[in-house]
Structure formats: structure tokens, C-alpha cells
Amino acid sequence: MKSYLAAAVQMTSLPDLEKNLTQAEEWIDLAVRRGAELVGLPENFSFLGDEAQKVEQASVIADRTEKFLKTMAQRYQITLLGGGFPVPASEGHVTNTLLLVGPDGQTLARYNKVHLFDVDLPDGNTYQESATVLAGREYPPVHDSESLGRLGFSICYDVRFPELYRHLANQAAEVIFVPAAFTAFTGKDHWQVLLQARAIENTAYIIAPAQTGVHYGRRQTHGHAMIVDPWGIVLANAGRDPGLAIAEISPRRLATVRQQMPCLQHRVFPTPVSS
């Protein structure tokens, strides 16, 4: 693992596949021009519309999105994360699938979101992700990159379940992605503190691409794409507007924090490694 720049993209995705992919390409281009070698796109980056639209268009969205990620990774010679998009699974259902693609356009890792967002919020919004999404059944993988480190994965609502991140830590993850479309209501109180907690308790970098703004109807997201270091320090925060959070991922910093705070070695009840 070497020192390198990573970028967490922040978007306002809409129920318009082509417009979203154009927007994503513009942010990828800017991130690369600023020196990023690892770029993450948020959950629902290629399509953010109502559930019926998502299921109806899932085949087209999945095909175009995967081709887009592979084309962009090759064109810009980067490692690129697509933080979650619908993939047809069964009649009336999709998976919320994350894809990591290498500079050669090959798939490096794939993860289907495990924890689904079924919540009635006090602001009057109701979310029932399980109505159209099938939950993944396996822990997310860890991809071992010689140059970028050991990369772990999660999606949005997963961030509230620390056991998933402890599994990634047990697999020696050093950098963990949390692409999200976090709601504006919950985000103001929980988003940053949860990201910092996951970074601190696992002494790992957190890269959290995010959705921001109004997408359709009453759907509004919090923004604040972030990169957090293993001590819990926010290295970059994209704020409320579409943009980028860019920061250095440093193996020296990682090693220093893990030496100063070796809590992963001090666990009295270590979680068993599961597959």
C-alpha cells in the first residue's frame, strides 16, 4: 500500500439515467484531474426515482451502469466504485448492488446490500426498501490491492450495524467505503458521528460518497460526502452541494494510529470470522 488520493463524489441524482451518468462522468473527470486514483460514487448514483420506476427500468439501468463503470475506470486508469444500483433479481425485485472496477475494466468486487431501509421517520417520510429490494445474504468482501490497501465495502443503512464493520476489520480492511443516499432528516444528527464511530472502532479510513439535495417528490438527502481517517478526523467534507471530498490515504498514518490505539488487538470477545 502506498500513499494516494481518494475522492468521494457527491451528486444529486434524478430519475434520469443518462443525465446522472453524464453528471457522474464530470465529477470523475474532475477527481482525476485533481490527482485521485481511487474514486467512489454514491448509492443510487445512476438512478434515483420512485420504486416502480426503478424496478421497471432495472435491466437497462444495470446494463448501462456496469458498462459505464468499466468504461470510466479504463478511460481514466483509476479504481472506481459504483456505490449501489438496481440489478434485476426476481419478479418485481432487484438487488442494491455495489461494484468495484479496476483500471483494466475488470470487476474486482461486488456486494449486495444486506440491511434494507424500512423506516417511518418523524418528518412524515416512509421508506420501505424491502418492498422492491432483495437483501444480500453474505458479508461484503475485502479486496486486497497492492497499491491501494485492503478495501472493504458497505452501503448506506449498513453503517448502523457495527458487526458488519467488525467483520471487515477481522478481514484486515484498511479502507472502508460507505456510499450512501442518507436522508436529510436522519443525516443531520447521525451521518457524521456514525462515520467517525466506524473509523475509530476499526482504526480504518472511511470513504463515504453521498447523495445531496432534492431528487423527486419529497425525497431529500443530507449530502456531506466525507473521508475520515482512522483517528476519526474528518479529512474532507463536500458540504451540501454536488462536488467532491478528496483526501490522502496514508499507510504511515494508518500504522501510527493502530500502534497508538491497538484496540483491535485488545478485544476480550473477538468476533468469529464468518463468510
XYZ file of C-alpha atoms in Angstrom, residues 12-270:
259
model
C -27.949 14.958 -6.836
C -29.173 12.006 -8.868
C -32.597 12.094 -10.535
C -34.988 9.652 -12.256
C -32.900 10.184 -15.438
C -30.234 7.572 -16.167
C -28.378 9.405 -18.925
C -28.307 12.715 -17.093
C -26.970 11.017 -13.964
C -24.207 9.208 -15.849
C -23.184 12.462 -17.524
C -23.021 14.153 -14.122
C -21.011 11.250 -12.692
C -18.514 11.407 -15.550
C -17.955 15.121 -14.967
C -17.125 14.512 -11.293
C -14.891 11.558 -12.117
C -13.006 13.708 -14.625
C -12.520 16.466 -12.041
C -11.419 13.998 -9.377
C -8.798 12.524 -11.701
C -7.555 15.975 -12.707
C -7.087 16.672 -9.004
C -4.987 13.533 -8.660
C -7.400 10.897 -7.316
C -6.523 7.258 -8.007
C -9.459 5.769 -6.118
C -12.907 7.286 -6.790
C -16.231 6.381 -5.172
C -19.717 7.204 -6.480
C -22.707 7.291 -4.094
C -25.602 4.895 -3.663
C -28.206 5.273 -6.440
C -25.752 7.355 -8.464
C -27.128 6.210 -11.820
C -30.824 6.379 -10.945
C -32.797 7.848 -8.046
C -36.538 7.679 -8.671
C -39.602 6.029 -7.210
C -39.616 2.296 -6.604
C -41.919 1.387 -9.505
C -39.708 3.232 -11.983
C -36.605 1.598 -10.542
C -37.945 -1.930 -10.917
C -39.421 -1.279 -14.353
C -36.138 0.094 -15.705
C -33.780 -2.147 -13.699
C -32.452 -4.187 -16.642
C -31.491 -1.096 -18.601
C -30.088 0.679 -15.542
C -27.968 -2.303 -14.513
C -26.569 -2.867 -18.010
C -25.758 0.786 -18.690
C -24.337 1.342 -15.204
C -21.947 -1.604 -15.289
C -20.710 -0.656 -18.767
C -20.279 2.946 -17.612
C -18.184 1.961 -14.593
C -15.907 -0.262 -16.670
C -15.513 2.374 -19.383
C -14.724 5.155 -16.909
C -12.221 3.057 -14.958
C -10.361 2.156 -18.155
C -10.529 5.621 -19.670
C -9.174 7.344 -16.576
C -6.985 4.472 -15.391
C -8.432 4.511 -11.876
C -10.081 2.123 -9.464
C -13.746 3.111 -9.443
C -16.562 2.237 -7.052
C -20.203 2.369 -8.103
C -21.916 2.705 -4.756
C -25.194 0.940 -5.422
C -27.568 0.441 -8.352
C -30.539 -1.848 -9.061
C -29.869 -5.242 -10.616
C -32.838 -7.469 -11.573
C -33.230 -10.318 -9.069
C -36.743 -11.779 -9.283
C -40.209 -10.765 -10.391
C -40.768 -7.252 -9.015
C -37.499 -7.177 -7.081
C -33.911 -6.062 -7.550
C -30.727 -6.137 -5.549
C -28.950 -2.966 -4.457
C -25.541 -3.822 -5.847
C -22.148 -2.188 -5.352
C -19.366 -2.732 -7.893
C -15.617 -2.049 -7.702
C -13.823 -1.909 -11.054
C -10.084 -1.770 -11.724
C -8.145 0.292 -14.282
C -8.302 -2.609 -16.725
C -12.100 -2.559 -16.631
C -12.355 -5.827 -14.711
C -14.703 -6.316 -11.763
C -12.720 -6.505 -8.523
C -15.546 -6.811 -6.010
C -19.335 -6.984 -5.881
C -21.637 -6.639 -2.874
C -25.418 -6.759 -2.479
C -26.705 -4.514 0.302
C -27.661 -6.583 3.356
C -29.509 -4.115 5.615
C -32.590 -2.614 3.976
C -34.032 0.734 4.987
C -37.593 0.092 6.235
C -38.279 3.101 8.434
C -41.111 5.529 9.304
C -39.462 8.858 10.082
C -40.909 11.635 12.261
C -40.761 14.035 9.293
C -43.588 12.066 7.657
C -41.488 10.173 5.144
C -41.824 6.387 4.995
C -39.193 4.176 3.380
C -39.796 0.509 2.573
C -36.719 -0.594 0.668
C -37.592 -4.265 1.153
C -40.760 -3.825 -0.921
C -38.656 -3.899 -4.090
C -35.136 -4.866 -2.984
C -33.946 -8.330 -2.002
C -31.411 -8.215 0.817
C -27.971 -9.666 0.255
C -27.157 -12.810 2.212
C -23.389 -12.552 2.517
C -20.921 -10.294 4.285
C -19.255 -7.763 1.998
C -15.875 -8.796 0.607
C -12.475 -7.235 1.207
C -10.433 -6.566 -1.910
C -6.670 -6.714 -1.422
C -4.978 -4.116 -3.632
C -1.198 -3.948 -3.558
C -1.210 -0.195 -4.191
C -4.472 0.954 -2.540
C -4.621 -1.317 0.513
C -7.294 -3.706 1.699
C -10.640 -2.237 0.639
C -13.896 -3.093 2.418
C -17.465 -2.267 1.422
C -20.872 -1.351 2.782
C -23.888 0.643 1.626
C -25.743 3.425 3.470
C -28.016 1.857 6.150
C -25.300 -0.737 6.820
C -23.455 1.988 8.736
C -25.829 1.483 11.697
C -24.729 -2.136 12.148
C -21.224 -2.238 13.663
C -20.962 -6.020 13.448
C -20.636 -5.758 9.671
C -17.652 -3.424 10.048
C -16.077 -5.597 12.700
C -16.250 -8.450 10.197
C -14.385 -6.235 7.713
C -11.819 -5.403 10.402
C -11.397 -9.127 11.077
C -10.599 -9.446 7.380
C -7.899 -6.751 7.861
C -9.736 -3.983 5.990
C -7.792 -0.713 5.968
C -10.105 1.482 3.864
C -13.885 1.045 4.034
C -16.431 2.532 1.631
C -19.827 3.773 2.843
C -21.619 5.077 -0.281
C -24.992 6.461 0.721
C -28.223 8.276 -0.022
C -28.726 9.228 3.635
C -31.973 11.043 4.389
C -31.819 14.724 5.239
C -33.780 14.134 8.460
C -31.500 11.456 9.920
C -28.317 12.752 8.367
C -28.198 15.980 10.322
C -27.889 14.051 13.599
C -26.362 10.697 12.712
C -24.333 10.706 9.479
C -21.026 12.178 10.606
C -20.991 10.594 14.056
C -21.665 7.138 12.601
C -18.883 7.515 10.042
C -16.467 8.656 12.742
C -17.502 5.779 15.004
C -16.913 3.195 12.287
C -13.490 4.722 11.570
C -12.438 4.912 15.227
C -13.612 1.485 16.386
C -11.991 -0.272 13.420
C -8.972 2.066 13.057
C -9.658 2.330 9.331
C -10.134 5.049 6.736
C -13.765 5.664 5.772
C -14.652 6.909 2.279
C -18.308 7.964 2.133
C -19.683 9.210 -1.214
C -23.124 10.750 -0.796
C -26.300 11.987 -2.401
C -27.448 15.525 -1.665
C -30.467 17.749 -2.261
C -33.970 17.058 -3.633
C -34.334 14.143 -6.051
C -38.046 13.630 -6.665
C -41.211 14.245 -4.679
C -40.278 14.564 -1.006
C -37.039 12.561 -1.315
C -34.256 14.724 0.090
C -30.759 13.634 1.107
C -28.225 15.009 3.543
C -25.038 15.369 1.482
C -21.714 15.828 3.285
C -19.702 13.209 1.449
C -16.680 12.603 3.653
C -13.335 10.985 4.077
C -12.494 10.162 7.701
C -9.104 8.998 8.967
C -8.519 6.101 11.420
C -8.420 8.514 14.388
C -11.880 9.795 13.460
C -10.690 13.098 11.999
C -12.764 14.348 9.064
C -10.193 14.980 6.345
C -12.652 16.210 3.714
C -16.348 17.164 3.699
C -18.199 18.066 0.486
C -20.859 20.109 2.287
C -24.354 20.446 0.802
C -23.694 20.998 -2.905
C -22.706 18.412 -5.507
C -18.937 18.098 -5.505
C -16.000 16.106 -4.204
C -14.371 15.201 -0.924
C -10.708 14.451 -1.645
C -8.024 13.411 0.844
C -4.831 11.412 1.143
C -4.940 7.788 2.250
C -1.656 7.238 4.096
C -0.305 3.841 5.185
C 2.013 5.625 7.610
C -0.922 7.365 9.287
C -2.816 4.071 9.455
C 0.127 2.281 11.057
C 0.670 5.097 13.561
C -2.947 5.106 14.732
C -3.047 1.329 15.024
C 0.145 1.415 17.069
C -1.078 4.215 19.334
C -4.548 2.707 19.801
C -4.232 -1.076 19.326
C -7.830 -1.803 20.299
C -8.252 -4.463 17.623
C -5.610 -6.472 19.486
C -7.234 -5.935 22.888
C -10.662 -7.434 22.232
C -11.718 -9.794 25.002
C -14.563 -11.289 22.956
C -13.338 -11.193 19.355
